[in-house]
Amino acid sequence: MEISVIGAGHVGLVTGACFADLGHRVVMVDNDAKRIEQLKRGAMPYYEPGLEELVARGVREHRLAFTTSLKEGVQKSTIIFIAVGTPQKSNGEADLAYVEAVARSIAQHLCGYRLIVEKSTVPVQTGHRLAQTIKTYLKKKHPFDVASNPEFLREGTAIQDFMKPDRVVLGVESQRARQLLRSLYQPLGVPIVVTDIKSAELIKHASNSFLSMKISFINAIATLCERCGADVQQVAEGMGLDERIGRSFLNAGVGFGGFCFPKDLEAFIKISEQLGYDFELLKAVRRINEAQKGSVLEKMQQALWVIKGKTIGVLGLAFKPNTDDMRYAPAIEIIEGLLREGAMVKAFDPQAMPEAVHHLPTVKLCRDPYEVARHADALAVLTEWNEFKELDFARLKRLMRQPLIVDGRNIYDPQRLQALGFRYIGIGRGTLEPH
Ligand code: UDX
């Protein structure tokens, strides 16, 4: 099938490359000429495992092309996916200006039936606004449909999440749209949930908010564990074996970040308010997440007594492993807090160093975890990269001014580190420190 994807970002580029890999002819459209040039050269705008090879294969087999011309994208395809950014406005609402601008442009270039599909995460009722906008700006009366097909891609596993999703959600309101999208996703061989457009839009926000709630729930349990001396990892284990609960997204840590959960949570709270419902539960999820980042600073303060003048080493800056993305990363707020207290901060991240230069200009960026540890009064793990799990702890101990580890992602065994001579502080790993 002929497909165009508008917006070559974390969602659009993966979506286009995967559709091309499934045999479709895909035109990737982006108004950022630099990004299009970069993609034509085979360079990826961000790190995503497997994406570079997938794009190269699509280009080599002439199934994936890049252009800044939205007209070309509209005229060369039957299905148009809108995958442009929906960033957060200062009042927390989703900024739909890019979506609306694309809808207007599509209307001006329509030259026959097209199915326009919302792929970006958008507030419920956006689909109908999209249809109204296209109708308003249509040059000639061409038939079209609008549909919602929310993505559930996680950065770091986006290709696998596209090719082997738990489900595909199709929000449609015509037989033609249903058939087109069904035939597109049938080859994946997974459950396809067909709903109306509004329900599909809500499934996305409700799913992300529920996952955020799971994380804040276990982080709240971690706080209780610290107060009573229980171990949140064991609690999560015991809870997670109940298939109604499930073990995933029950890892206590420094809180959730990324360009989805914080933004989508904010947008969902806002939409609910606009619909006359005060979503207090989600406000508590947000509050717990904010407090979680603050608790790392408190732990550091408690362990060091005075942070001012101390050297703090940080391992991990990306908002999660296997990505270079630092947008809304907990590490940013935590490090800014340490800097405000007068600490000198050194950091390393396997992928996010180029991003860190923009986000944390005053932090000393190091080549590896051992350079970070040199002369450090404490070492904080903020992203659970695999390469931090088996460090040479004897070497770390020799390099550090004092052997204090704040394990923000609970990747270490407290007993093992204490046996190696470290003071260990985790998240919810029993009492804050052995008395
Ligand atoms: C998320 C959703 O998972 C995905 O379905 C949606 O399409 C986009 O948003 P993503 O933001 O890429 O994906 O990352 P995810 O793996 O969900 O993690 C989000 C944040 O939650 C990260 O900061 C991660 O560290 C944190 N997290 C995740 C926890 O703190 N504990 C957990 O148990 C799981």
Short mmCIF file of C-alpha atoms and ligand atoms in Angstrom, two decimals:
data_model
loop_
_atom_site.label_atom_id
_atom_site.label_comp_id
_atom_site.label_asym_id
_atom_site.label_seq_id
_atom_site.Cartn_x
_atom_site.Cartn_y
_atom_site.Cartn_z
CA MET A 1 0.00 0.00 0.00
CA GLU A 2 1.10 3.62 -0.52
CA ILE A 3 1.62 5.31 2.85
CA SER A 4 2.94 8.66 3.96
CA VAL A 5 4.03 9.50 7.50
CA ILE A 6 4.14 13.16 8.49
CA GLY A 7 6.76 13.78 11.17
CA ALA A 8 10.07 11.84 11.24
CA GLY A 9 10.36 11.79 15.03
CA HIS A 10 10.61 8.95 17.57
CA VAL A 11 7.17 7.65 16.53
CA GLY A 12 6.92 8.61 12.85
CA LEU A 13 10.33 7.35 11.74
CA VAL A 14 9.87 3.96 13.41
CA THR A 15 6.33 3.68 12.03
CA GLY A 16 7.42 4.50 8.47
CA ALA A 17 10.48 2.25 8.54
CA CYS A 18 8.43 -0.67 9.90
CA PHE A 19 5.65 -0.26 7.33
CA ALA A 20 8.35 -0.22 4.63
CA ASP A 21 9.82 -3.40 6.11
CA LEU A 22 6.36 -4.99 5.86
CA GLY A 23 6.46 -4.32 2.10
CA HIS A 24 4.59 -1.02 1.79
CA ARG A 25 5.87 2.02 -0.08
CA VAL A 26 6.40 4.80 2.42
CA VAL A 27 7.07 8.51 2.01
CA MET A 28 8.45 10.08 5.19
CA VAL A 29 7.64 13.81 5.34
CA ASP A 30 9.25 16.29 7.71
CA ASN A 31 9.46 20.10 7.46
CA ASP A 32 12.94 20.02 9.02
CA ALA A 33 15.17 20.04 5.91
CA LYS A 34 18.26 19.24 8.02
CA ARG A 35 16.60 16.12 9.41
CA ILE A 36 15.49 15.00 5.93
CA GLU A 37 19.02 15.54 4.58
CA GLN A 38 20.41 13.57 7.54
CA LEU A 39 17.98 10.70 6.87
CA LYS A 40 18.81 10.69 3.17
CA ARG A 41 22.48 10.25 4.18
CA GLY A 42 21.43 7.28 6.33
CA ALA A 43 22.18 9.12 9.60
CA MET A 44 19.63 8.69 12.40
CA PRO A 45 18.34 11.77 14.30
CA TYR A 46 18.33 9.80 17.57
CA TYR A 47 19.50 6.47 18.99
CA GLU A 48 17.04 3.59 18.68
CA PRO A 49 18.38 0.01 18.53
CA GLY A 50 17.97 -1.48 15.04
CA LEU A 51 16.53 1.65 13.42
CA GLU A 52 19.57 2.53 11.30
CA GLU A 53 19.59 -0.91 9.65
CA LEU A 54 15.82 -0.89 9.13
CA VAL A 55 15.87 2.52 7.45
CA ALA A 56 18.86 1.54 5.29
CA ARG A 57 17.04 -1.60 4.10
CA GLY A 58 13.89 0.38 3.27
CA VAL A 59 15.89 2.93 1.27
CA ARG A 60 17.96 0.23 -0.47
CA GLU A 61 14.81 -1.59 -1.56
CA HIS A 62 13.21 1.69 -2.70
CA ARG A 63 10.31 1.37 -0.26
CA LEU A 64 11.24 4.28 1.95
CA ALA A 65 11.76 7.83 0.71
CA PHE A 66 12.25 11.15 2.52
CA THR A 67 10.93 14.56 1.56
CA THR A 68 10.09 17.97 3.02
CA SER A 69 7.15 18.22 0.61
CA LEU A 70 3.87 17.45 2.33
CA LYS A 71 2.20 17.81 -1.09
CA GLU A 72 4.31 14.91 -2.39
CA GLY A 73 3.39 12.83 0.66
CA VAL A 74 -0.34 13.50 0.25
CA GLN A 75 -0.43 12.96 -3.48
CA LYS A 76 1.63 9.75 -3.44
CA SER A 77 -0.29 7.89 -0.74
CA THR A 78 -3.69 6.52 0.20
CA ILE A 79 -3.11 6.48 3.95
CA ILE A 80 -1.53 9.49 5.68
CA PHE A 81 -0.27 9.06 9.26
CA ILE A 82 0.07 12.25 11.29
CA ALA A 83 2.95 11.64 13.67
CA VAL A 84 4.02 15.20 14.48
CA GLY A 85 4.88 16.31 18.01
CA THR A 86 2.23 17.22 20.54
CA PRO A 87 4.45 18.97 23.12
CA GLN A 88 3.19 20.33 26.40
CA LYS A 89 1.98 23.92 26.63
CA SER A 90 2.90 25.95 29.72
CA ASN A 91 -0.56 25.27 31.17
CA GLY A 92 -0.08 21.51 30.75
CA GLU A 93 -2.37 21.09 27.74
CA ALA A 94 -1.14 19.25 24.65
CA ASP A 95 -0.03 21.74 22.00
CA LEU A 96 -1.90 20.68 18.84
CA ALA A 97 -0.61 23.50 16.64
CA TYR A 98 1.57 21.14 14.56
CA VAL A 99 -1.31 18.69 14.12
CA GLU A 100 -3.67 21.46 13.04
CA ALA A 101 -1.12 22.92 10.60
CA VAL A 102 -0.59 19.51 9.00
CA ALA A 103 -4.37 19.02 8.71
CA ARG A 104 -4.69 22.33 6.88
CA SER A 105 -1.89 21.44 4.48
CA ILE A 106 -3.33 18.00 3.80
CA ALA A 107 -6.68 19.63 2.95
CA GLN A 108 -5.02 21.89 0.43
CA HIS A 109 -3.29 19.01 -1.36
CA LEU A 110 -6.05 16.39 -1.32
CA CYS A 111 -6.56 14.99 -4.81
CA GLY A 112 -8.72 11.94 -4.26
CA TYR A 113 -9.82 9.71 -1.35
CA ARG A 114 -7.36 9.70 1.52
CA LEU A 115 -7.46 8.13 4.98
CA ILE A 116 -5.90 10.52 7.48
CA VAL A 117 -4.75 8.71 10.65
CA GLU A 118 -3.83 10.22 14.02
CA LYS A 119 -0.69 8.42 15.15
CA SER A 120 0.49 11.14 17.57
CA THR A 121 -0.87 11.02 21.11
CA VAL A 122 -3.75 13.49 21.05
CA PRO A 123 -6.49 14.50 23.51
CA VAL A 124 -9.84 12.81 23.09
CA GLN A 125 -12.08 14.60 20.53
CA THR A 126 -9.08 15.66 18.40
CA GLY A 127 -10.23 13.35 15.58
CA HIS A 128 -13.37 15.34 15.07
CA ARG A 129 -11.48 18.62 15.11
CA LEU A 130 -9.17 17.14 12.50
CA ALA A 131 -12.11 16.23 10.26
CA GLN A 132 -13.66 19.70 10.68
CA THR A 133 -10.35 21.41 9.84
CA ILE A 134 -9.84 19.33 6.70
CA LYS A 135 -13.41 19.98 5.61
CA THR A 136 -12.94 23.73 6.17
CA TYR A 137 -9.69 24.00 4.19
CA LEU A 138 -10.52 21.53 1.40
CA LYS A 139 -9.81 23.10 -2.00
CA LYS A 140 -12.05 20.68 -3.88
CA LYS A 141 -14.71 18.34 -2.43
CA HIS A 142 -12.64 15.16 -2.20
CA PRO A 143 -13.77 12.23 -0.04
CA PHE A 144 -11.64 11.46 3.03
CA ASP A 145 -11.85 9.68 6.37
CA VAL A 146 -10.15 10.37 9.67
CA ALA A 147 -9.07 7.57 12.03
CA SER A 148 -7.14 7.15 15.28
CA ASN A 149 -4.34 4.55 15.53
CA PRO A 150 -2.45 5.31 18.75
CA GLU A 151 1.09 3.96 19.15
CA PHE A 152 2.38 2.07 22.19
CA LEU A 153 6.07 2.25 21.27
CA ARG A 154 8.62 2.36 24.09
CA GLU A 155 11.93 4.04 23.31
CA GLY A 156 14.68 1.47 23.21
CA THR A 157 12.29 -1.30 22.06
CA ALA A 158 10.24 0.71 19.54
CA ILE A 159 10.75 -1.60 16.52
CA GLN A 160 9.86 -4.72 18.50
CA ASP A 161 6.88 -2.88 20.01
CA PHE A 162 5.69 -2.03 16.48
CA MET A 163 6.24 -5.50 14.98
CA LYS A 164 4.99 -7.47 18.03
CA PRO A 165 2.49 -5.23 19.84
CA ASP A 166 0.14 -6.64 22.48
CA ARG A 167 -2.67 -5.16 20.40
CA VAL A 168 -3.39 -2.72 17.58
CA VAL A 169 -6.06 -0.10 18.31
CA LEU A 170 -8.07 1.27 15.38
CA GLY A 171 -10.49 4.12 15.97
CA VAL A 172 -12.60 4.32 12.80
CA GLU A 173 -15.97 5.63 11.72
CA SER A 174 -16.35 4.20 8.21
CA GLN A 175 -16.23 0.72 6.70
CA ARG A 176 -13.59 1.88 4.22
CA ALA A 177 -11.30 3.18 6.96
CA ARG A 178 -11.78 -0.03 8.94
CA GLN A 179 -10.93 -2.23 5.96
CA LEU A 180 -7.87 -0.19 4.94
CA LEU A 181 -6.36 -0.21 8.43
CA ARG A 182 -7.26 -3.82 9.13
CA SER A 183 -5.48 -4.94 5.96
CA LEU A 184 -2.48 -2.84 6.92
CA TYR A 185 -2.11 -4.44 10.37
CA GLN A 186 -3.41 -7.95 9.66
CA PRO A 187 0.09 -9.28 8.81
CA LEU A 188 1.28 -8.57 12.36
CA GLY A 189 -0.98 -11.40 13.56
CA VAL A 190 -1.96 -9.70 16.84
CA PRO A 191 -5.37 -8.75 18.31
CA ILE A 192 -6.88 -5.75 16.53
CA VAL A 193 -9.26 -3.70 18.68
CA VAL A 194 -11.67 -1.70 16.53
CA THR A 195 -13.42 1.19 18.29
CA ASP A 196 -14.85 4.60 17.49
CA ILE A 197 -12.32 7.44 17.25
CA LYS A 198 -12.86 8.91 20.73
CA SER A 199 -12.48 5.54 22.46
CA ALA A 200 -9.22 4.91 20.60
CA GLU A 201 -7.88 8.33 21.64
CA LEU A 202 -8.86 7.60 25.26
CA ILE A 203 -7.24 4.14 25.22
CA LYS A 204 -3.88 5.80 24.63
CA HIS A 205 -4.12 8.36 27.43
CA ALA A 206 -5.71 5.88 29.80
CA SER A 207 -2.99 3.26 29.12
CA ASN A 208 -0.10 5.66 29.66
CA SER A 209 -1.69 7.12 32.78
CA PHE A 210 -2.34 3.65 34.19
CA LEU A 211 1.31 2.67 33.64
CA SER A 212 2.44 5.90 35.30
CA MET A 213 0.10 5.11 38.18
CA LYS A 214 1.67 1.66 38.61
CA ILE A 215 5.10 3.27 38.86
CA SER A 216 3.98 5.91 41.36
CA PHE A 217 2.19 3.23 43.36
CA ILE A 218 5.34 1.12 43.77
CA ASN A 219 7.36 4.26 44.52
CA ALA A 220 4.92 5.07 47.32
CA ILE A 221 5.29 1.49 48.59
CA ALA A 222 9.08 2.00 48.45
CA THR A 223 8.74 4.99 50.76
CA LEU A 224 6.77 2.84 53.21
CA CYS A 225 9.43 0.12 52.94
CA GLU A 226 12.09 2.64 53.98
CA ARG A 227 9.97 3.63 56.98
CA CYS A 228 9.32 0.08 58.14
CA GLY A 229 12.42 -1.79 56.95
CA ALA A 230 10.78 -3.92 54.23
CA ASP A 231 12.28 -4.48 50.76
CA VAL A 232 10.28 -3.11 47.83
CA GLN A 233 11.91 -5.53 45.39
CA GLN A 234 10.52 -8.45 47.38
CA VAL A 235 7.15 -6.73 47.71
CA ALA A 236 7.03 -6.15 43.93
CA GLU A 237 7.94 -9.80 43.38
CA GLY A 238 5.13 -10.98 45.61
CA MET A 239 2.60 -8.57 44.08
CA GLY A 240 3.65 -9.14 40.46
CA LEU A 241 3.00 -12.88 40.48
CA ASP A 242 -0.70 -12.07 40.75
CA GLU A 243 -1.60 -11.98 37.06
CA ARG A 244 -4.19 -9.29 37.79
CA ILE A 245 -1.32 -7.04 38.87
CA GLY A 246 1.66 -8.17 36.74
CA ARG A 247 5.34 -7.60 37.57
CA SER A 248 6.14 -5.09 34.83
CA PHE A 249 6.14 -1.36 35.64
CA LEU A 250 6.50 -2.20 39.32
CA ASN A 251 10.16 -1.18 39.58
CA ALA A 252 10.67 1.49 42.20
CA GLY A 253 13.22 4.13 41.31
CA VAL A 254 13.87 7.83 40.91
CA GLY A 255 10.55 8.30 39.09
CA PHE A 256 9.34 8.22 35.51
CA GLY A 257 10.51 10.62 32.80
CA GLY A 258 10.59 10.66 29.00
CA PHE A 259 8.58 12.61 26.46
CA CYS A 260 5.45 10.57 27.05
CA PHE A 261 4.43 9.79 30.62
CA PRO A 262 4.96 13.25 32.18
CA LYS A 263 3.43 15.06 29.18
CA ASP A 264 0.55 12.64 28.64
CA LEU A 265 -0.29 12.62 32.35
CA GLU A 266 -0.42 16.43 32.36
CA ALA A 267 -2.54 16.50 29.20
CA PHE A 268 -4.94 13.87 30.52
CA ILE A 269 -5.45 15.80 33.79
CA LYS A 270 -6.14 18.91 31.71
CA ILE A 271 -8.58 17.23 29.32
CA SER A 272 -10.44 15.74 32.28
CA GLU A 273 -10.74 19.21 33.84
CA GLN A 274 -12.06 20.58 30.55
CA LEU A 275 -14.59 17.75 30.54
CA GLY A 276 -15.61 18.72 34.07
CA TYR A 277 -13.86 15.89 35.91
CA ASP A 278 -11.14 16.51 38.51
CA PHE A 279 -8.82 13.53 38.01
CA GLU A 280 -7.44 13.58 41.58
CA LEU A 281 -5.95 10.09 41.22
CA LEU A 282 -3.66 11.26 38.42
CA LYS A 283 -2.73 14.37 40.37
CA ALA A 284 -1.53 12.05 43.14
CA VAL A 285 0.46 10.04 40.56
CA ARG A 286 2.13 13.28 39.45
CA ARG A 287 2.78 14.41 43.03
CA ILE A 288 4.39 11.09 44.03
CA ASN A 289 6.59 11.18 40.93
CA GLU A 290 7.80 14.70 41.71
CA ALA A 291 8.49 13.71 45.33
CA GLN A 292 10.46 10.66 44.17
CA LYS A 293 13.02 12.83 42.40
CA GLY A 294 13.29 15.02 45.48
CA SER A 295 13.83 11.99 47.69
CA VAL A 296 17.15 11.22 45.98
CA LEU A 297 18.46 14.61 47.08
CA GLU A 298 17.18 14.01 50.61
CA LYS A 299 18.98 10.65 50.72
CA MET A 300 22.16 12.32 49.50
CA GLN A 301 21.80 15.07 52.13
CA GLN A 302 21.19 12.47 54.85
CA ALA A 303 24.23 10.43 53.85
CA LEU A 304 26.64 13.33 53.25
CA TRP A 305 25.30 15.74 55.93
CA VAL A 306 26.54 18.67 53.75
CA ILE A 307 26.32 18.52 49.94
CA LYS A 308 28.01 21.90 49.35
CA GLY A 309 31.58 21.44 48.17
CA LYS A 310 31.18 17.70 47.67
CA THR A 311 31.84 15.87 44.36
CA ILE A 312 28.92 13.73 43.27
CA GLY A 313 29.33 11.18 40.48
CA VAL A 314 26.23 10.30 38.42
CA LEU A 315 25.92 7.15 36.32
CA GLY A 316 23.08 7.38 33.79
CA LEU A 317 21.46 10.53 32.34
CA ALA A 318 18.94 9.21 29.77
CA PHE A 319 15.37 8.85 31.11
CA LYS A 320 15.74 5.08 30.70
CA PRO A 321 18.29 2.60 29.30
CA ASN A 322 18.83 1.93 25.56
CA THR A 323 18.01 5.48 24.51
CA ASP A 324 19.89 8.77 24.26
CA ASP A 325 16.73 10.70 25.13
CA MET A 326 17.01 13.02 28.12
CA ARG A 327 13.66 14.78 27.74
CA TYR A 328 12.06 15.00 31.19
CA ALA A 329 14.78 12.67 32.50
CA PRO A 330 14.75 12.51 36.34
CA ALA A 331 18.54 12.92 36.19
CA ILE A 332 18.13 16.53 35.02
CA GLU A 333 16.09 17.67 38.03
CA ILE A 334 18.18 15.64 40.47
CA ILE A 335 21.48 17.02 39.15
CA GLU A 336 20.10 20.58 39.07
CA GLY A 337 19.17 20.11 42.73
CA LEU A 338 22.70 18.93 43.59
CA LEU A 339 24.21 21.90 41.72
CA ARG A 340 21.89 24.29 43.59
CA GLU A 341 23.20 22.81 46.85
CA GLY A 342 26.74 23.63 45.72
CA ALA A 343 27.96 20.18 44.70
CA MET A 344 30.38 19.56 41.84
CA VAL A 345 28.74 16.96 39.57
CA LYS A 346 30.47 14.53 37.19
CA ALA A 347 28.46 12.21 34.95
CA PHE A 348 28.59 9.47 32.32
CA ASP A 349 25.91 7.89 30.14
CA PRO A 350 26.61 5.32 27.38
CA GLN A 351 24.38 7.10 24.82
CA ALA A 352 23.14 10.44 26.14
CA MET A 353 26.44 12.37 26.35
CA PRO A 354 25.70 14.53 23.24
CA GLU A 355 22.26 15.36 24.72
CA ALA A 356 23.80 16.06 28.13
CA VAL A 357 25.87 18.92 26.71
CA HIS A 358 22.62 20.85 26.06
CA HIS A 359 20.68 19.80 29.15
CA LEU A 360 23.51 19.98 31.75
CA PRO A 361 26.17 22.42 30.50
CA THR A 362 27.92 22.84 33.87
CA VAL A 363 28.29 19.12 34.59
CA LYS A 364 31.71 17.51 33.99
CA LEU A 365 31.04 14.81 31.41
CA CYS A 366 33.32 11.78 31.78
CA ARG A 367 34.42 8.98 29.48
CA ASP A 368 33.43 6.09 31.73
CA PRO A 369 32.09 5.19 35.21
CA TYR A 370 35.60 5.05 36.73
CA GLU A 371 36.44 8.61 35.72
CA VAL A 372 33.11 9.61 37.30
CA ALA A 373 34.06 7.79 40.52
CA ARG A 374 37.50 9.42 40.86
CA HIS A 375 37.50 11.67 43.98
CA ALA A 376 33.71 11.34 44.26
CA ASP A 377 32.09 11.60 47.70
CA ALA A 378 29.09 9.65 46.39
CA LEU A 379 28.06 7.78 43.27
CA ALA A 380 24.38 7.92 42.18
CA VAL A 381 22.95 5.47 39.62
CA LEU A 382 20.02 7.22 37.88
CA THR A 383 19.59 5.04 34.75
CA GLU A 384 19.76 1.25 34.87
CA TRP A 385 22.11 0.66 31.92
CA ASN A 386 23.33 -2.95 31.86
CA GLU A 387 26.96 -1.83 31.80
CA PHE A 388 26.56 -0.35 35.29
CA LYS A 389 25.45 -3.64 36.76
CA GLU A 390 28.82 -5.42 36.86
CA LEU A 391 31.38 -2.68 37.62
CA ASP A 392 34.77 -3.37 39.23
CA PHE A 393 33.65 -2.35 42.72
CA ALA A 394 37.11 -2.74 44.28
CA ARG A 395 38.43 -0.25 41.71
CA LEU A 396 35.49 2.08 42.31
CA LYS A 397 36.16 2.00 46.05
CA ARG A 398 39.82 2.88 45.54
CA LEU A 399 38.90 5.80 43.29
CA MET A 400 36.15 7.32 45.46
CA ARG A 401 36.78 9.72 48.38
CA GLN A 402 34.17 7.76 50.29
CA PRO A 403 32.43 4.51 49.21
CA LEU A 404 28.82 5.74 49.15
CA ILE A 405 26.45 4.45 46.46
CA VAL A 406 22.92 5.84 45.97
CA ASP A 407 21.24 3.22 43.77
CA GLY A 408 18.37 5.15 42.18
CA ARG A 409 17.25 2.18 40.11
CA ASN A 410 17.86 -0.67 42.62
CA ILE A 411 20.25 -2.47 40.27
CA TYR A 412 22.60 -3.66 43.05
CA ASP A 413 22.25 -6.17 45.88
CA PRO A 414 22.55 -4.17 49.13
CA GLN A 415 24.18 -7.03 51.06
CA ARG A 416 26.77 -7.57 48.32
CA LEU A 417 27.81 -3.92 48.22
CA GLN A 418 27.88 -3.60 51.99
CA ALA A 419 30.10 -6.72 52.11
CA LEU A 420 32.41 -4.95 49.61
CA GLY A 421 32.73 -2.04 52.04
CA PHE A 422 30.24 0.38 50.49
CA ARG A 423 27.58 2.40 52.24
CA TYR A 424 24.54 1.47 50.14
CA ILE A 425 21.33 3.50 49.80
CA GLY A 426 18.65 2.17 47.47
CA ILE A 427 14.99 3.05 46.88
CA GLY A 428 12.80 1.19 49.32
CA ARG A 429 15.50 -1.38 50.17
CA GLY A 430 14.75 -1.61 53.85
CA THR A 431 15.80 1.13 56.30
CA LEU A 432 17.63 4.08 54.78
CA GLU A 433 20.94 3.03 56.25
CA PRO A 434 22.04 0.37 58.75
CA HIS A 435 22.11 1.97 62.21
C1 UDX B 1 5.97 4.89 27.31
C2 UDX B 1 4.95 3.75 27.22
O1 UDX B 1 5.49 2.58 27.82
C3 UDX B 1 4.65 3.47 25.75
O2 UDX B 1 3.65 2.47 25.66
C4 UDX B 1 4.14 4.76 25.11
O3 UDX B 1 3.86 4.55 23.74
C5 UDX B 1 5.18 5.85 25.25
O4 UDX B 1 5.50 6.05 26.63
P1 UDX B 1 8.58 5.23 27.08
O5 UDX B 1 8.27 6.59 27.61
O6 UDX B 1 9.46 5.08 25.91
O7 UDX B 1 7.17 4.45 26.73
O8 UDX B 1 9.30 4.41 28.26
P2 UDX B 1 8.85 3.40 29.37
O9 UDX B 1 9.64 2.18 29.21
O10 UDX B 1 7.37 3.29 29.47
O11 UDX B 1 9.38 4.14 30.72
C6 UDX B 1 8.85 5.42 31.02
C7 UDX B 1 9.51 5.89 32.32
O12 UDX B 1 9.05 5.07 33.41
C8 UDX B 1 11.03 5.79 32.31
O13 UDX B 1 11.58 6.95 32.93
C9 UDX B 1 11.31 4.56 33.17
O14 UDX B 1 12.56 4.67 33.85
C10 UDX B 1 10.17 4.62 34.17
N1 UDX B 1 9.83 3.32 34.74
C11 UDX B 1 9.36 2.34 33.93
C12 UDX B 1 9.95 3.13 36.12
O15 UDX B 1 10.39 4.03 36.84
N2 UDX B 1 9.60 1.94 36.66
C13 UDX B 1 9.12 0.92 35.88
O16 UDX B 1 8.84 -0.14 36.42
C14 UDX B 1 9.00 1.12 34.48
#
